[in-house]
CSV table of C-alpha atoms in Angstrom, one decimal:
chain,number,residue,atom,x,y,z
A,260,MET,CA,-80.5,-200.3,220.0
A,261,LEU,CA,-80.9,-204.0,219.2
A,262,TYR,CA,-80.4,-206.6,221.8
A,263,ILE,CA,-77.4,-208.9,221.3
A,264,THR,CA,-79.4,-212.0,222.0
A,265,GLN,CA,-79.2,-215.2,220.0
A,266,SER,CA,-80.3,-213.6,216.8
A,267,ILE,CA,-77.7,-210.8,216.9
A,268,ILE,CA,-75.0,-213.2,217.8
A,269,SER,CA,-76.0,-215.3,214.9
A,270,ASN,CA,-75.8,-212.3,212.6
A,271,PHE,CA,-72.3,-211.6,213.9
A,272,ILE,CA,-71.3,-215.2,213.1
A,273,ARG,CA,-73.0,-215.0,209.7
A,274,LYS,CA,-71.0,-211.8,209.1
A,275,ILE,CA,-67.8,-213.9,209.3
A,276,GLY,CA,-69.3,-216.7,207.2
A,277,ILE,CA,-69.9,-219.5,209.7
A,278,ILE,CA,-72.8,-220.6,211.8
A,279,PHE,CA,-72.2,-222.4,215.2
A,280,PRO,CA,-74.4,-224.4,217.5
A,281,ILE,CA,-74.8,-221.8,220.2
A,282,LEU,CA,-77.6,-223.7,222.0
A,283,CYS,CA,-75.2,-226.6,222.7
A,284,ILE,CA,-72.7,-224.2,224.2
A,285,LEU,CA,-75.2,-222.6,226.5
A,286,SER,CA,-76.7,-225.9,227.7
A,287,CYS,CA,-73.6,-228.0,228.5
A,288,LYS,CA,-72.9,-228.6,232.2
A,289,THR,CA,-69.5,-230.3,232.7
A,290,SER,CA,-66.2,-228.5,232.5
A,291,ASN,CA,-64.9,-230.9,229.9
A,292,VAL,CA,-67.9,-230.4,227.6
A,293,LYS,CA,-67.6,-226.7,228.1
A,294,ASN,CA,-64.0,-226.7,227.0
A,295,THR,CA,-64.9,-228.8,224.0
A,296,ASN,CA,-67.6,-226.3,223.0
A,297,GLU,CA,-65.4,-223.3,223.6
A,298,ASN,CA,-62.9,-224.9,221.2
A,299,LYS,CA,-65.6,-225.4,218.7
A,300,PHE,CA,-66.8,-221.8,219.1
A,301,THR,CA,-63.2,-220.6,218.3
A,302,ASN,CA,-62.9,-222.9,215.3
A,303,ASP,CA,-66.3,-222.0,214.0
A,304,ASN,CA,-65.5,-218.2,214.3
A,305,LEU,CA,-62.1,-218.2,212.8
A,306,GLU,CA,-62.1,-214.6,211.6
A,307,PHE,CA,-62.9,-213.1,214.9
A,308,SER,CA,-60.8,-215.6,216.8
A,309,GLN,CA,-57.8,-215.2,214.6
A,310,LYS,CA,-57.9,-211.4,214.6
A,311,PHE,CA,-58.3,-211.4,218.4
A,312,HIS,CA,-55.5,-213.9,218.8
A,313,GLU,CA,-53.2,-212.0,216.5
A,314,LYS,CA,-53.7,-208.7,218.2
A,315,ILE,CA,-53.0,-210.0,221.7
A,316,VAL,CA,-50.0,-212.1,220.7
A,317,ASP,CA,-48.7,-209.1,218.7
A,318,ILE,CA,-48.9,-206.9,221.9
A,319,PHE,CA,-47.3,-209.6,224.0
A,320,LYS,CA,-44.3,-210.0,221.6
A,321,GLU,CA,-43.9,-206.3,220.8
A,322,LYS,CA,-44.0,-205.2,224.4
A,323,GLU,CA,-42.3,-208.3,225.8
A,324,LEU,CA,-45.1,-208.7,228.3
A,325,GLU,CA,-44.7,-211.0,231.3
A,326,GLY,CA,-47.5,-212.6,233.3
A,327,ASP,CA,-50.9,-213.6,232.1
A,328,PHE,CA,-53.8,-212.4,230.0
A,329,ILE,CA,-57.3,-214.0,230.3
A,330,PHE,CA,-60.3,-212.9,228.4
A,331,ALA,CA,-64.0,-214.0,228.0
A,332,ILE,CA,-67.2,-212.9,226.3
A,333,VAL,CA,-70.3,-213.7,228.2
A,334,GLY,CA,-74.0,-213.7,227.1
A,335,GLU,CA,-77.1,-213.9,229.1
A,336,ASN,CA,-76.9,-217.7,229.2
A,337,GLY,CA,-73.2,-218.0,230.0
A,338,LEU,CA,-69.7,-218.2,228.5
A,339,LEU,CA,-69.4,-217.7,224.8
A,340,TYR,CA,-65.7,-217.3,224.1
A,341,SER,CA,-62.5,-217.3,226.1
A,342,LYS,CA,-58.8,-216.8,225.5
A,343,ALA,CA,-55.8,-217.4,227.9
A,344,ILE,CA,-52.4,-216.2,226.9
A,345,ASN,CA,-48.9,-216.0,228.4
A,346,ASN,CA,-45.4,-216.6,227.1
A,347,LYS,CA,-45.5,-220.3,227.8
A,348,ILE,CA,-48.7,-220.7,225.7
A,349,ILE,CA,-47.3,-218.5,222.9
A,350,ASN,CA,-44.2,-220.7,222.8
A,351,GLY,CA,-46.2,-223.9,222.8
A,352,GLU,CA,-45.2,-224.9,226.3
A,353,SER,CA,-47.5,-226.3,228.9
A,354,SER,CA,-49.1,-223.8,231.3
A,355,PHE,CA,-51.5,-224.0,234.2
A,356,LEU,CA,-53.4,-220.9,232.8
A,357,ASP,CA,-56.9,-221.7,231.8
A,358,ASN,CA,-60.6,-220.8,232.6
A,359,ASN,CA,-60.2,-222.5,236.0
A,360,SER,CA,-57.1,-220.5,237.1
A,361,PRO,CA,-57.8,-218.5,240.3
A,362,ILE,CA,-57.6,-214.8,239.6
A,363,TYR,CA,-58.0,-211.9,242.0
A,364,VAL,CA,-60.9,-209.5,241.1
A,365,ALA,CA,-59.7,-206.7,243.4
A,366,SER,CA,-62.3,-203.8,243.6
A,367,HIS,CA,-64.9,-205.7,241.6
A,368,THR,CA,-65.6,-207.2,245.0
A,369,LYS,CA,-67.7,-204.0,245.6
A,370,SER,CA,-70.3,-205.3,243.1
A,371,PHE,CA,-70.6,-208.6,245.0
A,372,THR,CA,-70.9,-206.7,248.3
A,373,GLY,CA,-73.7,-204.4,247.0
A,374,THR,CA,-75.5,-207.4,245.6
A,375,LEU,CA,-75.2,-209.3,248.9
A,376,ALA,CA,-76.7,-206.3,250.7
A,377,LYS,CA,-79.7,-206.3,248.4
A,378,ILE,CA,-80.2,-210.0,248.9
A,379,LEU,CA,-80.1,-209.6,252.6
A,380,GLU,CA,-82.5,-206.7,252.4
A,381,GLU,CA,-85.0,-208.9,250.4
A,382,LYS,CA,-84.7,-211.5,253.1
A,383,GLY,CA,-85.5,-208.9,255.8
A,384,LYS,CA,-82.1,-209.2,257.5
A,385,ILE,CA,-80.9,-205.6,256.8
A,386,ASP,CA,-82.5,-202.4,255.6
A,387,LEU,CA,-80.3,-200.2,253.3
A,388,ASN,CA,-82.4,-197.2,254.2
A,389,LYS,CA,-81.6,-197.4,257.9
A,390,SER,CA,-78.7,-195.5,259.4
A,391,LEU,CA,-75.4,-196.6,260.8
A,392,SER,CA,-76.7,-196.1,264.3
A,393,ASN,CA,-79.2,-198.9,263.9
A,394,TYR,CA,-76.5,-201.5,263.2
A,395,LEU,CA,-73.2,-200.0,264.6
A,396,PRO,CA,-74.0,-197.7,267.5
A,397,GLU,CA,-70.4,-198.1,268.7
A,398,LEU,CA,-69.3,-196.3,265.5
A,399,ASN,CA,-69.9,-192.7,266.7
A,400,PHE,CA,-66.9,-190.7,265.5
A,401,LYS,CA,-66.7,-189.3,269.1
A,402,ASP,CA,-70.1,-187.7,268.5
A,403,SER,CA,-68.6,-185.3,265.9
A,404,ILE,CA,-70.7,-186.7,263.0
A,405,ASP,CA,-74.5,-187.3,263.0
A,406,VAL,CA,-74.5,-191.0,262.1
A,407,ASP,CA,-78.3,-191.0,261.9
A,408,LYS,CA,-77.8,-189.2,258.6
A,409,ILE,CA,-75.5,-191.9,257.1
A,410,PHE,CA,-77.5,-194.8,255.7
A,411,ILE,CA,-76.3,-198.2,254.6
A,412,LYS,CA,-77.1,-197.2,251.0
A,413,ASN,CA,-74.8,-194.2,251.4
A,414,LEU,CA,-72.0,-196.6,252.3
A,415,LEU,CA,-72.5,-198.7,249.2
A,416,ASN,CA,-72.8,-195.7,246.7
A,417,HIS,CA,-69.9,-193.8,248.2
A,418,THR,CA,-71.9,-190.8,249.4
A,419,HIS,CA,-71.3,-191.4,253.2
A,420,GLY,CA,-68.5,-188.8,253.3
A,421,THR,CA,-66.3,-190.6,255.7
A,422,PHE,CA,-62.7,-191.8,255.2
A,423,SER,CA,-60.1,-193.5,257.4
A,424,THR,CA,-56.5,-194.1,256.3
A,425,THR,CA,-55.9,-196.4,259.2
A,426,LEU,CA,-58.9,-198.6,258.4
A,427,THR,CA,-58.1,-198.6,254.7
A,428,TRP,CA,-54.4,-199.6,255.1
A,429,LYS,CA,-55.0,-202.2,257.8
A,430,THR,CA,-57.7,-204.0,255.7
A,431,ALA,CA,-55.9,-203.8,252.3
A,432,PHE,CA,-52.2,-204.0,253.2
A,433,LEU,CA,-51.0,-204.3,256.8
A,434,GLY,CA,-53.5,-206.6,258.5
A,435,TYR,CA,-55.1,-206.4,262.0
A,436,SER,CA,-56.4,-208.6,264.7
A,437,GLY,CA,-59.4,-209.7,262.7
A,438,ASN,CA,-61.8,-208.2,265.2
A,439,ASN,CA,-64.3,-205.6,263.9
A,440,SER,CA,-64.0,-203.8,267.2
A,441,GLU,CA,-60.4,-202.8,266.3
A,442,LEU,CA,-61.5,-201.3,263.0
A,443,ILE,CA,-64.3,-199.4,264.6
A,444,GLU,CA,-62.0,-198.0,267.2
A,445,ASP,CA,-59.5,-197.0,264.5
A,446,PHE,CA,-62.4,-195.3,262.6
A,447,ASN,CA,-63.6,-193.4,265.7
A,448,ASN,CA,-60.1,-192.1,266.2
A,449,ASP,CA,-58.9,-191.5,262.6
A,450,PHE,CA,-61.4,-190.1,260.2
A,451,LEU,CA,-62.1,-187.4,257.7
A,452,TYR,CA,-65.6,-186.2,256.9
A,453,ASP,CA,-67.3,-184.5,253.9
A,454,PRO,CA,-70.9,-183.7,254.7
A,455,SER,CA,-71.8,-182.7,251.2
A,456,GLY,CA,-73.1,-186.1,250.2
A,457,SER,CA,-71.0,-186.0,247.0
A,458,PHE,CA,-69.7,-189.2,245.4
A,459,ARG,CA,-66.3,-190.0,246.9
A,460,TYR,CA,-65.0,-193.4,245.9
A,461,SER,CA,-63.0,-195.4,248.5
A,462,ASN,CA,-62.9,-198.8,250.2
A,463,VAL,CA,-64.4,-197.6,253.4
A,464,GLY,CA,-68.2,-197.8,252.6
A,465,PRO,CA,-68.4,-201.5,251.6
A,466,ILE,CA,-66.1,-202.5,254.5
A,467,ILE,CA,-68.3,-200.8,257.0
A,468,THR,CA,-71.3,-202.3,255.3
A,469,ALA,CA,-69.8,-205.8,255.8
A,470,ILE,CA,-69.3,-205.0,259.5
A,471,ALA,CA,-73.0,-203.9,259.7
A,472,ILE,CA,-74.0,-207.2,257.9
A,473,GLU,CA,-72.1,-209.2,260.6
A,474,SER,CA,-73.9,-207.2,263.3
A,475,ALA,CA,-77.3,-207.8,261.7
A,476,THR,CA,-76.9,-211.5,260.8
A,477,GLY,CA,-74.4,-212.8,263.3
A,478,ASN,CA,-72.3,-214.2,260.3
A,479,SER,CA,-69.2,-212.8,258.7
A,480,TRP,CA,-69.4,-211.1,255.3
A,481,LYS,CA,-67.3,-214.0,253.9
A,482,ASP,CA,-69.8,-216.6,255.1
A,483,GLU,CA,-72.7,-214.6,253.8
A,484,MET,CA,-71.1,-214.2,250.4
A,485,LYS,CA,-70.7,-217.9,250.1
A,486,GLU,CA,-74.2,-218.8,251.2
A,487,HIS,CA,-76.1,-216.2,249.2
A,488,ILE,CA,-74.1,-215.7,246.0
A,489,PHE,CA,-71.4,-218.3,245.4
A,490,GLN,CA,-73.4,-221.4,246.3
A,491,PRO,CA,-76.7,-220.4,244.5
A,492,LEU,CA,-74.8,-219.6,241.3
A,493,GLU,CA,-72.7,-222.8,241.7
A,494,MET,CA,-69.5,-220.7,241.8
A,495,PHE,CA,-67.7,-223.5,243.6
A,496,ASN,CA,-64.2,-222.2,242.7
A,497,THR,CA,-64.8,-218.7,244.1
A,498,THR,CA,-63.8,-217.7,247.6
A,499,THR,CA,-63.1,-214.9,249.9
A,500,LYS,CA,-60.2,-216.8,251.6
A,501,VAL,CA,-56.7,-217.3,250.1
A,502,SER,CA,-56.3,-220.3,252.4
A,503,ASP,CA,-59.1,-222.1,250.5
A,504,LEU,CA,-56.8,-222.4,247.5
A,505,HIS,CA,-53.4,-223.9,246.5
A,506,TYR,CA,-51.4,-220.7,246.8
A,507,ASP,CA,-49.1,-221.5,243.9
A,508,ARG,CA,-52.1,-221.8,241.5
A,509,ILE,CA,-53.3,-218.2,242.2
A,510,ARG,CA,-52.2,-216.1,239.2
A,511,PRO,CA,-49.6,-213.7,240.6
A,512,SER,CA,-48.9,-210.1,239.7
A,513,VAL,CA,-45.6,-209.3,237.9
A,514,THR,CA,-43.7,-206.0,238.4
A,515,VAL,CA,-41.5,-205.3,235.4
A,516,SER,CA,-39.3,-202.4,234.3
A,517,LYS,CA,-37.4,-201.6,231.1
A,518,GLU,CA,-34.2,-201.2,233.1
A,519,HIS,CA,-34.2,-204.3,235.2
A,520,GLY,CA,-36.8,-206.7,233.7
A,521,VAL,CA,-38.9,-208.7,236.2
A,522,ILE,CA,-38.6,-206.9,239.6
A,523,GLU,CA,-41.2,-208.9,241.7
A,524,THR,CA,-43.6,-211.7,241.2
A,525,GLY,CA,-46.2,-212.9,243.7
A,526,PHE,CA,-49.7,-212.7,245.2
A,527,ASP,CA,-49.3,-210.9,248.6
A,528,LYS,CA,-52.8,-211.1,249.8
A,529,SER,CA,-53.7,-213.3,252.9
A,530,ASP,CA,-57.0,-214.1,254.5
A,531,ILE,CA,-56.9,-211.0,256.8
A,532,LEU,CA,-56.4,-208.7,253.7
A,533,MET,CA,-59.5,-210.1,251.9
A,534,HIS,CA,-62.2,-207.6,252.6
A,535,ALA,CA,-65.6,-206.4,251.3
A,536,SER,CA,-64.0,-203.9,248.9
A,537,GLY,CA,-61.3,-206.2,247.5
A,538,GLY,CA,-61.6,-209.7,248.7
A,539,VAL,CA,-62.7,-212.2,246.1
A,540,ILE,CA,-60.7,-214.8,244.1
A,541,SER,CA,-62.5,-216.5,241.3
A,542,THR,CA,-62.2,-218.1,237.8
A,543,VAL,CA,-63.4,-217.2,234.3
A,544,ASN,CA,-65.8,-220.1,234.4
A,545,ASP,CA,-67.3,-219.0,237.7
A,546,LEU,CA,-67.3,-215.3,236.8
A,547,SER,CA,-69.2,-216.1,233.6
A,548,LYS,CA,-72.0,-217.4,235.9
A,549,TRP,CA,-71.9,-214.2,237.9
A,550,LEU,CA,-71.8,-211.9,234.9
A,551,SER,CA,-74.6,-213.8,233.0
A,552,ALA,CA,-76.7,-213.7,236.2
A,553,ASN,CA,-76.4,-209.9,236.1
A,554,ILE,CA,-77.1,-209.7,232.4
A,555,ARG,CA,-80.3,-211.7,232.6
A,556,GLN,CA,-81.1,-210.4,236.1
A,557,ASP,CA,-81.5,-213.9,237.4
A,558,ASN,CA,-84.2,-214.5,240.1
A,559,ILE,CA,-82.1,-217.1,241.7
A,560,LEU,CA,-80.5,-214.2,243.5
A,561,LEU,CA,-82.9,-211.3,243.4
A,562,SER,CA,-86.2,-209.8,242.2
A,563,GLN,CA,-86.3,-207.6,239.1
A,564,GLU,CA,-86.9,-204.6,241.2
A,565,SER,CA,-83.7,-205.2,243.2
A,566,TRP,CA,-81.7,-205.9,240.1
A,567,LYS,CA,-83.0,-202.6,238.8
A,568,GLU,CA,-81.7,-200.7,241.8
A,569,LEU,CA,-78.3,-202.5,241.5
A,570,HIS,CA,-78.0,-201.6,237.9
A,571,THR,CA,-79.4,-198.0,238.0
A,572,SER,CA,-77.4,-194.9,239.0
A,573,ASN,CA,-78.5,-193.4,242.2
A,574,VAL,CA,-75.7,-190.8,242.5
A,575,SER,CA,-74.0,-188.7,239.9
A,576,GLN,CA,-70.3,-188.7,239.1
A,577,ASP,CA,-68.4,-187.1,236.3
A,578,LYS,CA,-65.2,-189.0,235.7
A,579,SER,CA,-63.5,-190.7,232.9
A,580,TYR,CA,-61.3,-193.8,232.9
A,581,PHE,CA,-59.6,-194.8,229.7
A,582,THR,CA,-62.5,-194.6,227.2
A,583,TYR,CA,-65.4,-194.9,229.7
A,584,ASN,CA,-67.3,-191.7,230.6
A,585,ARG,CA,-68.7,-192.4,234.1
A,586,LYS,CA,-71.9,-190.6,234.7
A,587,GLY,CA,-73.2,-192.4,237.8
A,588,TYR,CA,-72.9,-195.1,240.4
A,589,SER,CA,-75.4,-197.6,241.7
A,590,LEU,CA,-74.7,-199.9,244.7
A,591,GLY,CA,-71.7,-201.4,243.2
A,592,TRP,CA,-71.4,-200.6,239.5
A,593,ASP,CA,-70.1,-197.5,237.6
A,594,ILE,CA,-72.7,-196.4,235.1
A,595,ALA,CA,-70.7,-195.2,232.0
A,596,GLU,CA,-71.0,-194.6,228.3
A,597,TYR,CA,-68.9,-196.2,225.5
A,598,GLN,CA,-69.5,-195.8,221.8
A,599,GLY,CA,-73.1,-194.6,222.4
A,600,ASP,CA,-74.0,-197.5,224.7
A,601,THR,CA,-74.7,-197.4,228.4
A,602,ILE,CA,-72.1,-199.8,229.9
A,603,LEU,CA,-71.9,-201.0,233.5
A,604,THR,CA,-68.3,-201.5,234.8
A,605,ARG,CA,-66.5,-202.2,238.0
A,606,PHE,CA,-62.9,-202.8,237.5
A,607,GLY,CA,-60.1,-203.7,240.0
A,608,GLY,CA,-56.4,-203.4,240.3
A,609,LEU,CA,-53.6,-204.2,242.7
A,610,ALA,CA,-49.8,-204.5,242.5
A,611,GLY,CA,-49.8,-205.2,238.8
A,612,ILE,CA,-53.1,-207.1,238.5
A,613,SER,CA,-55.7,-205.4,236.4
A,614,PHE,CA,-59.2,-206.8,236.3
A,615,HIS,CA,-62.0,-205.8,233.9
A,616,ILE,CA,-65.7,-206.8,234.1
A,617,SER,CA,-68.4,-205.0,232.2
A,618,PHE,CA,-71.7,-205.5,230.4
A,619,ILE,CA,-74.0,-203.6,228.1
A,620,PRO,CA,-77.5,-204.3,229.6
A,621,GLU,CA,-79.4,-203.4,226.4
A,622,LYS,CA,-77.4,-205.7,224.3
A,623,LYS,CA,-77.1,-208.6,226.8
A,624,ILE,CA,-73.4,-209.0,226.4
A,625,GLY,CA,-70.5,-208.7,228.8
A,626,ILE,CA,-66.7,-209.0,229.0
A,627,ILE,CA,-64.3,-210.4,231.6
A,628,ALA,CA,-60.6,-209.6,231.2
A,629,PHE,CA,-57.5,-210.0,233.4
A,630,SER,CA,-53.8,-209.1,233.1
A,631,SER,CA,-51.0,-209.3,235.6
A,632,ASP,CA,-48.1,-207.3,234.0
A,633,ASN,CA,-48.1,-204.0,235.9
A,634,ARG,CA,-47.2,-202.1,232.7
A,635,ALA,CA,-50.2,-203.5,230.8
A,636,TYR,CA,-53.0,-202.4,233.2
A,637,ILE,CA,-54.9,-200.8,230.2
A,638,LEU,CA,-54.7,-204.0,228.2
A,639,PRO,CA,-57.9,-205.7,229.5
A,640,HIS,CA,-59.9,-202.6,228.7
A,641,LEU,CA,-58.3,-202.2,225.2
A,642,MET,CA,-59.2,-205.8,224.3
A,643,ALA,CA,-62.7,-205.6,225.8
A,644,ASN,CA,-63.4,-202.6,223.6
A,645,TYR,CA,-62.2,-204.4,220.6
A,646,ALA,CA,-64.6,-207.3,221.2
A,647,TYR,CA,-67.5,-205.0,221.9
A,648,ASN,CA,-66.9,-203.1,218.7
A,649,GLU,CA,-66.6,-206.3,216.7
A,650,LEU,CA,-69.9,-207.5,218.1
A,651,ASN,CA,-71.6,-204.1,217.6
A,652,GLU,CA,-70.3,-204.0,214.0
A,653,ASN,CA,-68.4,-200.8,214.7
A,654,LEU,CA,-65.2,-200.0,213.0
A,655,ALA,CA,-63.3,-202.2,215.4
A,656,ASP,CA,-59.9,-202.2,213.8
A,657,SER,CA,-59.8,-198.4,213.4
A,658,ILE,CA,-61.1,-197.8,216.9
A,659,PHE,CA,-58.5,-200.3,218.2
A,660,GLN,CA,-55.6,-198.4,216.6
A,661,ILE,CA,-56.8,-195.1,218.1
A,662,GLU,CA,-57.3,-196.6,221.6
A,663,ARG,CA,-54.0,-198.4,221.4
A,664,ILE,CA,-52.2,-195.1,221.5
A,665,ASN,CA,-53.4,-194.5,225.1
A,666,PHE,CA,-52.4,-198.1,226.0
A,667,GLU,CA,-48.9,-197.3,224.6
A,668,LYS,CA,-48.6,-194.2,226.7
A,669,ALA,CA,-49.6,-195.9,229.9
A,670,PHE,CA,-47.3,-198.8,229.1
A,671,ASP,CA,-44.3,-196.6,228.5
A,672,ASN,CA,-44.9,-194.6,231.7
A,673,GLU,CA,-44.9,-197.8,233.8
A,674,ASN,CA,-42.0,-199.3,231.9
A,675,ALA,CA,-39.9,-196.2,232.6
A,676,LEU,CA,-40.3,-196.4,236.4
A,677,VAL,CA,-37.1,-196.8,238.3
A,678,TYR,CA,-36.8,-199.5,240.9
A,679,PRO,CA,-33.9,-200.2,243.3
A,680,ASN,CA,-31.3,-202.6,241.9
A,681,LYS,CA,-29.1,-205.2,243.7
A,682,THR,CA,-26.3,-202.7,244.1
A,683,GLN,CA,-28.6,-200.6,246.4
A,684,LEU,CA,-29.4,-203.5,248.7
A,685,LEU,CA,-28.6,-202.5,252.2
A,686,THR,CA,-26.0,-204.9,253.6
A,687,GLN,CA,-24.6,-205.3,257.1
A,688,ASN,CA,-21.3,-203.8,256.1
A,689,GLU,CA,-22.9,-200.7,254.8
A,690,THR,CA,-25.2,-199.7,257.6
A,691,LYS,CA,-23.8,-197.0,259.9
A,692,GLN,CA,-26.2,-197.6,262.7
A,693,HIS,CA,-27.8,-200.5,264.4
A,694,ILE,CA,-31.2,-200.4,262.7
A,695,GLN,CA,-32.4,-203.9,263.7
A,696,GLY,CA,-35.2,-204.2,266.2
A,697,SER,CA,-38.9,-203.5,266.8
A,698,TYR,CA,-40.6,-200.1,266.4
A,699,LEU,CA,-44.0,-199.0,267.8
A,700,SER,CA,-46.2,-196.4,266.2
A,701,THR,CA,-47.1,-193.3,268.2
A,702,SER,CA,-50.6,-193.4,266.7
A,703,GLY,CA,-51.8,-197.0,266.8
A,704,TRP,CA,-50.5,-198.3,263.5
A,705,PRO,CA,-49.3,-201.9,263.1
A,706,PRO,CA,-45.7,-202.5,264.4
A,707,ILE,CA,-42.6,-202.4,262.2
A,708,SER,CA,-39.6,-204.6,262.7
A,709,ILE,CA,-36.2,-204.8,261.0
A,710,ASN,CA,-34.2,-208.0,261.0
A,711,GLN,CA,-31.2,-209.3,259.3
A,712,GLU,CA,-31.3,-212.2,256.8
A,713,ALA,CA,-27.9,-213.4,255.5
A,714,ASP,CA,-26.0,-210.2,254.7
A,715,HIS,CA,-29.1,-208.0,254.1
A,716,PHE,CA,-32.0,-206.5,256.0
A,717,ILE,CA,-35.8,-207.1,255.9
A,718,PHE,CA,-38.4,-204.5,256.6
A,719,ASN,CA,-41.6,-206.0,258.2
A,720,TRP,CA,-44.7,-203.9,258.5
A,721,GLY,CA,-47.8,-205.7,259.7
A,722,VAL,CA,-48.2,-208.8,257.6
A,723,LEU,CA,-46.0,-207.4,254.7
A,724,ASN,CA,-42.2,-207.6,254.4
A,725,GLY,CA,-39.5,-206.9,251.8
A,726,LYS,CA,-35.8,-206.3,251.4
A,727,ILE,CA,-34.4,-202.9,252.3
A,728,PHE,CA,-32.6,-200.8,249.7
A,729,LYS,CA,-30.7,-197.5,250.0
A,730,THR,CA,-32.0,-194.4,248.3
A,731,GLU,CA,-29.9,-191.6,246.8
A,732,ASP,CA,-30.8,-189.2,249.6
A,733,GLY,CA,-29.4,-191.6,252.2
A,734,HIS,CA,-32.8,-193.0,253.3
A,735,TYR,CA,-34.3,-196.4,252.8
A,736,THR,CA,-37.0,-198.1,250.6
A,737,SER,CA,-38.6,-201.5,250.6
A,738,ASN,CA,-40.8,-203.3,248.1
A,739,LEU,CA,-43.5,-204.9,250.2
A,740,GLY,CA,-45.3,-206.7,247.4
A,741,LEU,CA,-48.5,-204.7,247.6
A,742,LEU,CA,-46.8,-201.4,247.9
A,743,ASN,CA,-43.4,-199.7,248.0
A,744,ARG,CA,-42.5,-197.8,251.2
A,745,ASP,CA,-39.8,-195.2,251.8
A,746,PHE,CA,-38.6,-194.5,255.4
A,747,GLU,CA,-35.8,-192.9,257.3
A,748,ILE,CA,-34.2,-193.7,260.7
A,749,LYS,CA,-32.6,-191.2,263.0
A,750,SER,CA,-31.4,-192.5,266.3
A,751,ASP,CA,-34.3,-194.5,267.7
A,752,THR,CA,-37.0,-192.9,265.6
A,753,LEU,CA,-38.3,-194.3,262.3
A,754,LYS,CA,-40.4,-192.1,260.1
A,755,THR,CA,-42.4,-193.3,257.1
A,756,GLY,CA,-44.6,-190.7,255.4
A,757,SER,CA,-46.2,-188.8,258.3
A,758,LEU,CA,-46.1,-191.8,260.6
A,759,ILE,CA,-43.6,-191.8,263.6
A,760,TYR,CA,-42.3,-195.0,265.1
A,761,ILE,CA,-40.1,-195.3,268.2
A,762,LYS,CA,-37.7,-198.2,268.7
A,763,ILE,CA,-38.4,-200.5,271.6
A,764,LYS,CA,-35.4,-200.6,273.9
A,765,GLN,CA,-34.3,-204.2,274.7
């Protein structure tokens, strides 16, 4: 395989009949100059730019997409091409959407956390080959698991075998006190364990790694990320804290259905829900610095040997996602194959947001893509593949048509989902029992409360809340932004899934 270095990119540009000054693009520093050079890149590569633009606009119009789509091609020296599309832009209206728009990267955070762990290991602050007992002796699973056989590396590559629903839901959805001691207590009391050492993907490993990092360094995972990754790479618009940003500038997820149109719009994460498996907000401009550092294995962050471990599979997996055949996992990247190339990916998704980041190490090229319409979660991957195939001189248009079939199927499935409508909203006149009040879990989960607003009711669970709707079976449901939750109430007992809550008597 040839490298997609400057010579290959030049060949690609010659293929479409135009040569562009790539060195200027790669050397410019200020955001204004970067924007100018990106415009010039687009203008000097009209065939690719026009085809890409036509394809994404065609999909937006045909599927009546809502929300945003952001895309970038990145080389070893930085951003090469970008595109931002939403309905306002398509219609020629002003929009805040651009390369500096804050976007949530969801589970791609795991790649950042794995890299941070390697950085701290090089600095002698943590040893990935030491066991949990060295850093978190209080995490003992009531002595039912031999924690001396679970190493920090196992946490990062998902071979630790442990899982906790309570820990996962508190950190991702419901919130908690913010104290690691609470999470460790939850884990000690609510866990599953598979001793086989097989790859089992979950949020748990990186989250426990972050707690171990705090124990070893005395600093939070969030502070360590800023000090050792964001600042060295000059990612000044990247953060692990929602409160660092103007909330209304964060690109929200959009939930849409064929029957009712836009159901929900918003970004429901808060600081307490930003964790080491899904807790980074960044921009295309900043992420291009991160991705290019991975592509060139920049010694600003790590040695070549550490980069190799980050980018090389150390555990097998046999899974497929869309067109990517995943064969292994490193300390934060899925090792996959696409069109004969080894490709490293680590995607993310939450409540409509779909985030794609990938690169082909041998060809020194990578893609960043983001969409926020829940029905179009395959779209970032579809368009990434199109760009890769154009750059690799594959039959890009033919492959695109084949892969679009899978996109269409996924879109149609999501579009057909049924959501509660206004006629199902639970109003004061329709409730047959006094459901207002506070409910406590019988097993240590965050409290639930139900209160009235105007003529309807609000379901509050941890830090999330949403309107209550009636279901056909006489029970209730609520869209909490990050998730939908069904529940029933009989007398003073509220049941949601397998969880039992008892109403507090006033």
